[in-house]
Amino acid sequence: MNAPAKLPALPTVSDVEDAARQLRGVAIRTPLLESQFLNERLGGRLLIKAEPLQVSGSFKFRGAYNRISRLNAEERKRGIVAFSSGNHAQACAWASRITGTPAVIVMPSDAPKIKISNTRAYGAEVVLYDRHKEDREAIGRRYSDERGMTLVPPFNDPYIISGQGTIGLEIAAQCAERDIKPDAVLAPASGGGLISGISLAIKDRLPGTDVYCAEPDQFDDIDLSLKAGKIVDHAGKGTTFCDALMAPHPGDITFGVMSRNLKGAVSATDAEVEIAMATAFNYFKLVVEPGGAAALASVLNGKVPCANRTVVVVCSGGNVDSSLYSAIIARTPPV
Amino acid sequence: MNAPAKLPALPTVSDVEDAARQLRGVAIRTPLLESQFLNERLGGRLLIKAEPLQVSGSFKFRGAYNRISRLNAEERKRGIVAFSSGNHAQACAWASRITGTPAVIVMPSDAPKIKISNTRAYGAEVVLYDRHKEDREAIGRRYSDERGMTLVPPFNDPYIISGQGTIGLEIAAQCAERDIKPDAVLAPASGGGLISGISLAIKDRLPGTDVYCAEPDQFDDIDLSLKAGKIVDHAGKGTTFCDALMAPHPGDITFGVMSRNLKGAVSATDAEVEIAMATAFNYFKLVVEPGGAAALASVLNGKVPCANRTVVVVCSGGNVDSSLYSAIIARTPPV
């Protein structure tokens, strides 16, 4: 057996509680939605944590603000740089705007138009790159080296993870208010920042509740990593329209947290994600983007059973181009 | 001067407070949403009361449950009959279902499919009629006479008005929590049940706040009635795709409340309503049906100014067919 590589310091529930204090009055306590009518159809109880209603249209604002608002005066003056396919971009742009921090955001040129235009409209300098030819991390490093900007990573950072984890604290509190003990909590995963943070809160507040992440079919790097006991890339052969969920592998911090706290990683095909989006439209009147619907899809396709159980699903964002959304809603019936 | 006709007893804020107790744990306290980004564009502060997230997909559940849950055992056994273009139908069907009350719902045959199919799926007996040839009130009376069913009117009833009014109590409380004093509160209006109830709460809790209703252009019976000082029909020449807002005139109870409490009635064209729906999609990730977006449209078109002010708008429902919604979202840019 080889000696293990140096392990990163992992965030704890105290860091998540600290993030909740930092976000008070800034982030929205999103509602936990329920449709009794859908519950009847599923034969169980499904609760939706509605993060499309969050500032910037996705959960990403929580982590971005928790990181950017901690910069000291000198760091704030030099600004931040972030790379993201879109939701982290918008979140960093808006968190920078309201904290008076200059921001450069490195985005793939094929990101959804709504995400690029919102990031610009929020006041950030957007640098586009070709996802197939250029290395976004190298571009990001250039700005951090040349301009002294602080790099705000999309997921592998204790402040980012802790910020996203405030969703878990809210889920636990909202369940307690209604006297609910969920059997399982699920959220979509790309690099695992969201579900890592949530798992810290849930394992503290609801230790008997299973925590899962949901990935797009073929972009199953967390599933493969958890099964291998080490960080591995997804097979990467396929494609997915879940633009927010295409990270090649988890980070060492998110992997460290997930391998302790997750019961497993499930997945959904694009077709199943479309049905989940149509279901959120029909029963919850909530606009959910493809990547934001992966966990809901994984419950509707039975990967995590809901019958005779109570399951909480995070719908993580709603930043979808109107052309794609309207096409999906027009052609896809809900469950 | 003629002697006034017999005046109906008008509900008061005490009735609304009583309705809030009746609805506790049954109706959803819907969130008051805000987009700082949209606020910047408007140069003011806009808050959206998100009733598409309510049970049955619209505010109508509040009034329907407040009425149906008050039936005594004998009345409950005989059941209820309601006529509605859709949202009151679904609300009555679901309130009947959860209180174990048989329900007959009389609906126009050209109502949105989602509204008819949901009403049936909720377990009600649906009776369709031709809106251009048949009298829905006569059909409703037949059921109340022959089967002894209790008629649950769509708006002109103290319990219905008081139930809808709980939205006003929530708006006042949610504004107080954030230390907000709104300059104006608006809601869409058909027969005026929603805005009557809201006005009772707002005039009690926030006496300095102006209350307006919003009607579809040409379906301006409340505007005409308020200006005439008596109940008159709308001109009725035009058409509107706001299927929920086509009542020919207010009732004597809603008119009585509105003429005391409303600052005025404003209006929006269908094209303006489409922009409002696209705006709710883009900034709030909220699905709003045409009639549900009339008040938002009236603020965006400047009929009630938002610049340098704080305005609360009720988006009242989200039950829209996916075919219509997708067409609107695809062709209409947001503000």
XYZ file of N, CA and C in Angstrom, chain B residues 31-211:
543
model
N -43.100 32.967 -1.145
C -42.020 33.946 -0.927
C -42.286 35.270 -1.651
N -41.657 36.310 -1.138
C -41.668 37.632 -1.773
C -40.312 37.765 -2.464
N -40.309 37.608 -3.779
C -39.058 37.535 -4.539
C -38.596 38.923 -4.968
N -37.292 39.039 -5.163
C -36.720 40.323 -5.576
C -35.490 40.040 -6.431
N -35.304 40.809 -7.473
C -34.101 40.717 -8.298
C -33.388 42.059 -8.242
N -32.227 42.078 -7.610
C -31.501 43.348 -7.521
C -31.124 43.840 -8.914
N -30.897 42.875 -9.802
C -30.516 43.198 -11.175
C -31.668 43.901 -11.901
N -32.885 43.354 -11.758
C -34.051 44.009 -12.360
C -34.310 45.350 -11.683
N -34.135 45.404 -10.370
C -34.311 46.680 -9.662
C -33.435 47.773 -10.263
N -32.180 47.409 -10.573
C -31.274 48.396 -11.173
C -31.825 48.904 -12.493
N -32.362 47.985 -13.287
C -32.908 48.392 -14.591
C -34.118 49.292 -14.433
N -34.931 49.022 -13.407
C -36.156 49.795 -13.211
C -35.892 51.091 -12.445
N -34.730 51.172 -11.800
C -34.444 52.357 -10.989
C -35.315 52.443 -9.753
N -35.818 51.301 -9.309
C -36.675 51.255 -8.128
C -36.640 49.856 -7.543
N -37.532 49.601 -6.620
C -37.528 48.297 -5.954
C -38.843 47.588 -6.233
N -38.744 46.415 -6.847
C -39.921 45.627 -7.222
C -39.890 44.307 -6.474
N -40.966 43.996 -5.778
C -41.065 42.724 -5.054
C -42.221 41.924 -5.621
N -41.991 40.629 -5.829
C -42.986 39.761 -6.462
C -43.509 38.755 -5.446
N -44.805 38.786 -5.178
C -45.435 37.770 -4.332
C -45.778 36.590 -5.231
N -45.123 35.455 -5.003
C -45.082 34.372 -5.995
C -46.174 33.332 -5.767
N -47.403 33.674 -6.115
C -48.519 32.757 -5.919
C -48.588 31.572 -6.894
N -47.825 31.568 -8.011
C -47.756 30.310 -8.753
C -47.232 29.155 -7.894
N -46.502 29.486 -6.821
C -45.967 28.451 -5.937
C -46.999 27.979 -4.911
N -48.212 28.573 -4.948
C -49.261 28.177 -4.014
C -49.819 26.799 -4.372
N -50.396 26.115 -3.398
C -51.123 24.867 -3.633
C -52.122 25.074 -4.770
N -52.179 24.170 -5.723
C -53.045 24.206 -6.911
C -52.558 25.204 -7.959
N -51.400 25.815 -7.738
C -50.779 26.651 -8.763
C -51.306 28.069 -8.862
N -52.180 28.474 -7.933
C -52.639 29.870 -7.931
C -53.178 30.235 -6.554
N -53.347 31.538 -6.344
C -53.889 32.071 -5.083
C -55.266 31.535 -4.746
N -55.987 31.004 -5.744
C -57.393 30.651 -5.560
C -57.618 29.609 -4.462
N -56.565 28.821 -4.167
C -56.718 27.808 -3.123
C -57.051 28.434 -1.770
N -56.511 29.630 -1.526
C -56.731 30.265 -0.215
C -58.216 30.489 0.052
N -58.894 31.116 -0.899
C -60.308 31.395 -0.715
C -61.153 30.137 -0.745
N -60.834 29.232 -1.683
C -61.632 28.016 -1.819
C -61.571 27.181 -0.542
N -60.362 27.041 0.006
C -60.242 26.237 1.234
C -60.938 26.942 2.391
N -60.788 28.269 2.464
C -61.417 29.009 3.562
C -62.937 28.861 3.517
N -63.508 28.734 2.322
C -64.964 28.548 2.206
C -65.355 27.089 2.456
N -64.683 26.163 1.759
C -65.117 24.761 1.785
C -64.861 24.115 3.150
N -63.785 24.514 3.799
C -63.484 23.915 5.110
C -64.448 24.386 6.203
N -65.318 25.375 5.886
C -66.292 25.862 6.875
C -67.636 25.145 6.773
N -67.800 24.285 5.765
C -69.078 23.573 5.615
C -69.307 22.678 6.831
N -70.578 22.557 7.242
C -70.862 21.602 8.324
C -70.957 20.187 7.735
N -71.082 19.205 8.598
C -70.988 17.803 8.169
C -72.028 17.475 7.094
N -73.232 17.990 7.266
C -74.309 17.707 6.321
C -74.018 18.346 4.955
N -73.595 19.597 4.976
C -73.264 20.298 3.727
C -72.097 19.611 3.020
N -71.121 19.202 3.809
C -69.936 18.561 3.235
C -70.324 17.268 2.513
N -71.259 16.543 3.103
C -71.708 15.280 2.515
C -72.383 15.521 1.152
N -73.175 16.581 1.060
C -73.876 16.863 -0.195
C -72.922 17.435 -1.250
N -71.863 18.064 -0.795
C -70.845 18.522 -1.726
C -70.985 19.956 -2.184
N -70.086 20.351 -3.092
C -70.068 21.730 -3.578
C -70.130 21.755 -5.103
N -70.580 22.890 -5.623
C -70.524 23.129 -7.065
C -69.875 24.507 -7.281
N -69.031 24.578 -8.283
C -68.356 25.842 -8.577
C -68.285 26.011 -10.079
N -68.306 27.267 -10.543
C -68.051 27.514 -11.966
C -66.824 28.399 -12.080
N -65.995 28.090 -13.069
C -64.702 28.766 -13.143
C -64.034 28.458 -14.455
N -63.258 29.427 -14.946
C -62.476 29.182 -16.159
C -61.243 28.344 -15.843
N -60.949 28.113 -14.568
C -59.836 27.213 -14.335
C -59.145 27.248 -13.003
N -58.704 28.412 -12.524
C -57.933 28.398 -11.284
C -58.824 28.170 -10.067
N -59.993 28.782 -10.061
C -60.944 28.522 -8.975
C -61.409 27.067 -9.041
N -61.516 26.559 -10.268
C -61.904 25.156 -10.459
C -60.909 24.212 -9.791
N -59.637 24.391 -10.135
C -58.608 23.521 -9.547
C -58.546 23.687 -8.040
N -58.666 24.918 -7.582
C -58.571 25.189 -6.144
C -59.723 24.526 -5.400
N -60.947 24.654 -5.952
C -62.105 24.019 -5.308
C -61.977 22.504 -5.349
N -61.484 21.988 -6.470
C -61.332 20.534 -6.593
C -60.360 20.014 -5.539
N -59.241 20.713 -5.377
C -58.253 20.210 -4.422
C -58.712 20.438 -2.976
N -59.318 21.584 -2.684
C -59.820 21.835 -1.326
C -60.911 20.821 -0.985
N -61.720 20.433 -1.980
C -62.749 19.415 -1.757
C -62.105 18.064 -1.490
N -61.103 17.753 -2.280
C -60.406 16.475 -2.133
C -59.846 16.306 -0.730
N -59.146 17.334 -0.226
C -58.480 17.155 1.066
C -59.442 17.300 2.241
N -60.675 17.799 1.969
C -61.661 17.863 3.049
C -62.728 16.775 2.886
N -62.560 15.907 1.891
C -63.509 14.810 1.698
C -64.884 15.274 1.245
N -64.918 16.271 0.366
C -66.174 16.864 -0.093
C -66.375 16.569 -1.578
N -67.512 15.973 -1.990
C -67.746 15.801 -3.432
C -67.809 17.164 -4.120
N -67.333 17.228 -5.378
C -67.288 18.516 -6.072
C -67.687 18.363 -7.525
N -68.581 19.255 -7.978
C -68.895 19.394 -9.401
C -68.350 20.753 -9.838
N -67.550 20.748 -10.914
C -66.964 21.999 -11.377
C -67.438 22.259 -12.807
N -68.061 23.412 -13.015
C -68.585 23.802 -14.327
C -67.544 24.692 -15.002
N -66.992 24.201 -16.120
C -65.884 24.911 -16.785
C -66.192 25.154 -18.250
N -65.720 26.276 -18.814
C -65.900 26.490 -20.260
C -65.073 25.460 -21.040
N -65.646 25.006 -22.149
C -64.978 23.946 -22.904
C -63.670 24.428 -23.535
N -63.481 25.768 -23.630
C -62.234 26.267 -24.218
C -61.232 26.726 -23.145
N -61.403 26.287 -21.918
C -60.434 26.617 -20.864
C -59.110 25.916 -21.177
N -58.002 26.440 -20.646
C -56.712 25.778 -20.885
C -56.761 24.302 -20.468
N -56.172 23.462 -21.323
C -56.205 22.015 -21.077
C -55.649 21.654 -19.707
N -54.552 22.323 -19.313
C -53.927 21.981 -18.038
C -54.912 22.211 -16.891
N -55.757 23.219 -17.017
C -56.699 23.518 -15.946
C -57.815 22.466 -15.898
N -58.305 22.068 -17.069
C -59.362 21.045 -17.103
C -58.811 19.708 -16.617
N -57.627 19.329 -17.117
C -57.116 18.000 -16.765
C -56.716 17.941 -15.293
N -56.150 19.029 -14.754
C -55.826 19.018 -13.329
C -57.077 18.947 -12.473
N -58.123 19.682 -12.865
C -59.356 19.666 -12.076
C -59.919 18.247 -12.016
N -59.894 17.569 -13.158
C -60.355 16.167 -13.177
C -59.435 15.287 -12.341
N -58.131 15.476 -12.516
C -57.180 14.614 -11.803
C -57.279 14.805 -10.290
N -57.677 15.993 -9.871
C -57.857 16.227 -8.433
C -59.096 15.501 -7.899
N -59.893 14.932 -8.800
C -61.001 14.097 -8.354
C -62.376 14.732 -8.481
N -62.465 15.910 -9.092
C -63.772 16.555 -9.228
C -64.496 16.053 -10.481
N -65.842 16.151 -10.447
C -66.644 15.887 -11.640
C -66.676 17.186 -12.452
N -66.157 17.152 -13.686
C -66.087 18.357 -14.507
C -67.242 18.381 -15.504
N -67.989 19.467 -15.522
C -69.070 19.663 -16.494
C -68.653 20.811 -17.419
N -68.465 20.495 -18.708
C -68.037 21.532 -19.655
C -69.260 22.221 -20.268
N -69.124 23.503 -20.572
C -70.226 24.230 -21.233
C -69.642 25.156 -22.290
N -70.492 25.587 -23.193
C -70.080 26.494 -24.276
C -70.196 27.938 -23.771
N -69.065 28.590 -23.642
C -69.021 29.933 -23.059
C -69.848 30.952 -23.855
N -70.034 30.686 -25.145
C -70.742 31.652 -25.986
C -72.251 31.407 -26.030
N -72.686 30.211 -25.639
C -74.105 29.882 -25.796
C -74.817 29.565 -24.480
N -74.073 29.081 -23.478
C -74.742 28.625 -22.265
C -74.417 29.530 -21.080
N -75.275 29.496 -20.066
C -75.132 30.328 -18.875
C -74.577 29.459 -17.743
N -73.311 29.709 -17.360
C -72.685 28.830 -16.366
C -73.370 28.945 -15.011
N -73.889 30.116 -14.723
C -74.544 30.273 -13.424
C -75.821 29.433 -13.356
N -76.518 29.343 -14.485
C -77.739 28.520 -14.520
C -77.381 27.047 -14.337
N -76.284 26.621 -14.995
C -75.855 25.225 -14.837
C -75.482 24.968 -13.379
N -74.744 25.905 -12.788
C -74.354 25.759 -11.389
C -75.575 25.667 -10.482
N -76.571 26.525 -10.743
C -77.779 26.524 -9.898
C -78.527 25.200 -9.990
N -78.463 24.591 -11.190
C -79.161 23.309 -11.344
C -78.591 22.289 -10.346
N -77.254 22.261 -10.220
C -76.653 21.315 -9.277
C -76.962 21.688 -7.836
N -76.969 22.971 -7.560
C -77.251 23.351 -6.170
C -78.709 23.055 -5.838
N -79.610 23.252 -6.794
C -81.028 22.963 -6.525
C -81.279 21.460 -6.465
N -80.796 20.729 -7.494
C -81.170 19.316 -7.605
C -80.436 18.431 -6.602
N -79.170 18.709 -6.343
C -78.410 17.828 -5.460
C -78.146 18.440 -4.085
N -78.651 19.660 -3.890
C -78.424 20.303 -2.591
C -76.976 20.672 -2.363
N -76.224 20.844 -3.456
C -74.807 21.179 -3.314
C -74.650 22.665 -2.982
N -73.621 22.974 -2.205
C -73.346 24.371 -1.864
C -72.578 25.030 -2.998
N -73.081 26.165 -3.448
C -72.388 26.897 -4.502
C -71.206 27.667 -3.898
N -70.006 27.456 -4.470
C -68.824 28.203 -4.015
C -68.494 29.225 -5.088
N -68.906 30.484 -4.879
C -68.717 31.481 -5.939
C -67.242 31.830 -6.107
N -66.865 32.299 -7.301
C -65.441 32.543 -7.539
C -64.894 33.759 -6.811
N -65.734 34.767 -6.543
C -65.157 35.954 -5.879
C -66.112 36.697 -4.953
N -67.404 36.706 -5.252
C -68.298 37.587 -4.497
C -68.834 36.909 -3.239
N -67.923 36.615 -2.316
C -68.262 35.878 -1.099
C -67.273 36.287 -0.015
N -67.765 36.574 1.191
C -66.861 37.068 2.249
C -65.734 36.081 2.586
N -66.036 34.780 2.591
C -64.991 33.804 2.916
C -63.941 33.721 1.811
N -64.405 33.785 0.566
C -63.469 33.755 -0.566
C -62.565 34.984 -0.507
N -63.174 36.150 -0.343
C -62.392 37.393 -0.285
C -61.401 37.352 0.876
N -61.860 36.894 2.032
C -60.990 36.863 3.209
C -59.823 35.888 3.017
N -60.104 34.755 2.379
C -59.023 33.795 2.108
C -57.959 34.407 1.209
N -58.396 35.040 0.128
C -57.414 35.678 -0.784
C -56.653 36.780 -0.042
N -57.342 37.426 0.900
C -56.739 38.532 1.636
C -55.543 38.133 2.473
N -55.419 36.830 2.779
C -54.258 36.396 3.581
C -52.949 36.723 2.855
N -53.017 36.865 1.529
C -51.829 37.324 0.788
C -51.403 38.707 1.270
N -52.366 39.565 1.532
C -52.059 40.915 2.011
C -51.405 40.901 3.380
N -51.906 40.016 4.268
C -51.266 39.897 5.591
C -49.823 39.432 5.442
N -49.612 38.456 4.545
C -48.240 37.951 4.347
C -47.336 39.027 3.757
N -47.859 39.783 2.796
C -47.052 40.873 2.211
C -46.640 41.859 3.305
N -47.594 42.239 4.139
C -47.298 43.210 5.207
C -46.240 42.640 6.154
N -46.378 41.369 6.519
C -45.418 40.762 7.449
C -44.047 40.615 6.798
N -44.026 40.182 5.543
C -42.745 39.990 4.850
C -42.038 41.325 4.616
N -42.800 42.381 4.365
C -42.195 43.707 4.234
C -41.642 44.169 5.585
N -42.392 43.930 6.661
C -41.926 44.341 7.996
C -40.631 43.618 8.353
N -40.543 42.323 8.005
C -39.326 41.551 8.294
C -38.091 42.168 7.642
N -38.295 42.810 6.485
C -37.161 43.398 5.756
C -37.134 44.918 5.893
N -37.977 45.429 6.774
C -38.007 46.862 7.033
C -38.350 47.664 5.763
N -39.318 47.167 5.015
C -39.745 47.792 3.769
C -41.120 48.425 3.966
N -41.283 49.661 3.498
C -42.619 50.279 3.461
C -42.976 50.495 1.996
N -43.799 49.615 1.403
C -44.078 49.756 -0.025
C -44.929 50.984 -0.328
N -44.651 51.623 -1.460
C -45.485 52.731 -1.906
C -46.793 52.232 -2.501
N -46.735 51.062 -3.152
C -47.940 50.545 -3.802
C -47.945 49.022 -3.790
N -49.145 48.467 -3.746
C -49.362 47.022 -3.895
C -50.360 46.830 -5.022
N -50.053 45.929 -5.957
C -50.931 45.648 -7.099
C -51.213 44.156 -7.191
N -52.402 43.815 -7.676
C -52.703 42.416 -8.021
C -53.621 42.413 -9.239
N -53.578 41.328 -10.024
C -54.511 41.201 -11.148
C -55.946 41.100 -10.639
N -56.897 41.506 -11.467
C -58.297 41.440 -11.051
C -59.195 40.982 -12.191
N -60.145 40.125 -11.826
C -61.213 39.720 -12.742
C -62.518 40.195 -12.104
N -63.012 39.465 -11.095
C -64.164 39.944 -10.339
C -63.775 40.762 -9.125
N -62.484 40.745 -8.786
C -61.990 41.598 -7.710
C -61.862 40.940 -6.342
N -62.033 39.624 -6.273
C -61.921 38.944 -4.975
C -60.532 39.051 -4.378
N -59.527 38.845 -5.218
C -58.139 38.877 -4.748
C -57.764 40.256 -4.216
N -57.977 41.284 -5.035
C -57.511 42.610 -4.610
C -58.390 43.155 -3.485
N -59.661 42.775 -3.424
C -60.498 43.200 -2.291
C -59.924 42.680 -0.985
N -59.638 41.389 -0.955
C -59.087 40.794 0.263
C -57.751 41.418 0.632
N -56.881 41.562 -0.359
C -55.569 42.155 -0.102
C -55.717 43.568 0.451
N -56.666 44.312 -0.114
C -56.816 45.712 0.319
C -57.252 45.798 1.782
N -58.057 44.846 2.241
C -58.467 44.855 3.652
C -57.250 44.734 4.561
N -56.322 43.846 4.168
C -55.122 43.642 4.984
C -54.168 44.822 4.873
N -53.954 45.300 3.671
C -52.955 46.364 3.470
C -53.432 47.674 4.104
N -54.700 47.990 3.948
C -55.185 49.253 4.517
C -55.126 49.228 6.049
N -55.173 48.008 6.630
C -55.027 47.904 8.085
C -53.566 47.967 8.518
N -52.704 47.208 7.834
C -51.317 47.067 8.262
C -50.400 48.162 7.713
N -50.717 48.651 6.518
C -49.875 49.656 5.854
C -50.775 50.756 5.284
N -51.381 51.551 6.161
C -52.399 52.506 5.678
C -51.878 53.524 4.672
N -50.566 53.752 4.640
C -50.035 54.727 3.683
C -49.752 54.153 2.308
N -49.967 52.862 2.132
C -49.642 52.204 0.863
C -50.845 52.244 -0.077
N -50.621 52.650 -1.330
C -51.703 52.662 -2.319
C -51.953 51.251 -2.852
N -53.213 50.906 -3.055
C -53.587 49.593 -3.575
C -54.268 49.765 -4.930
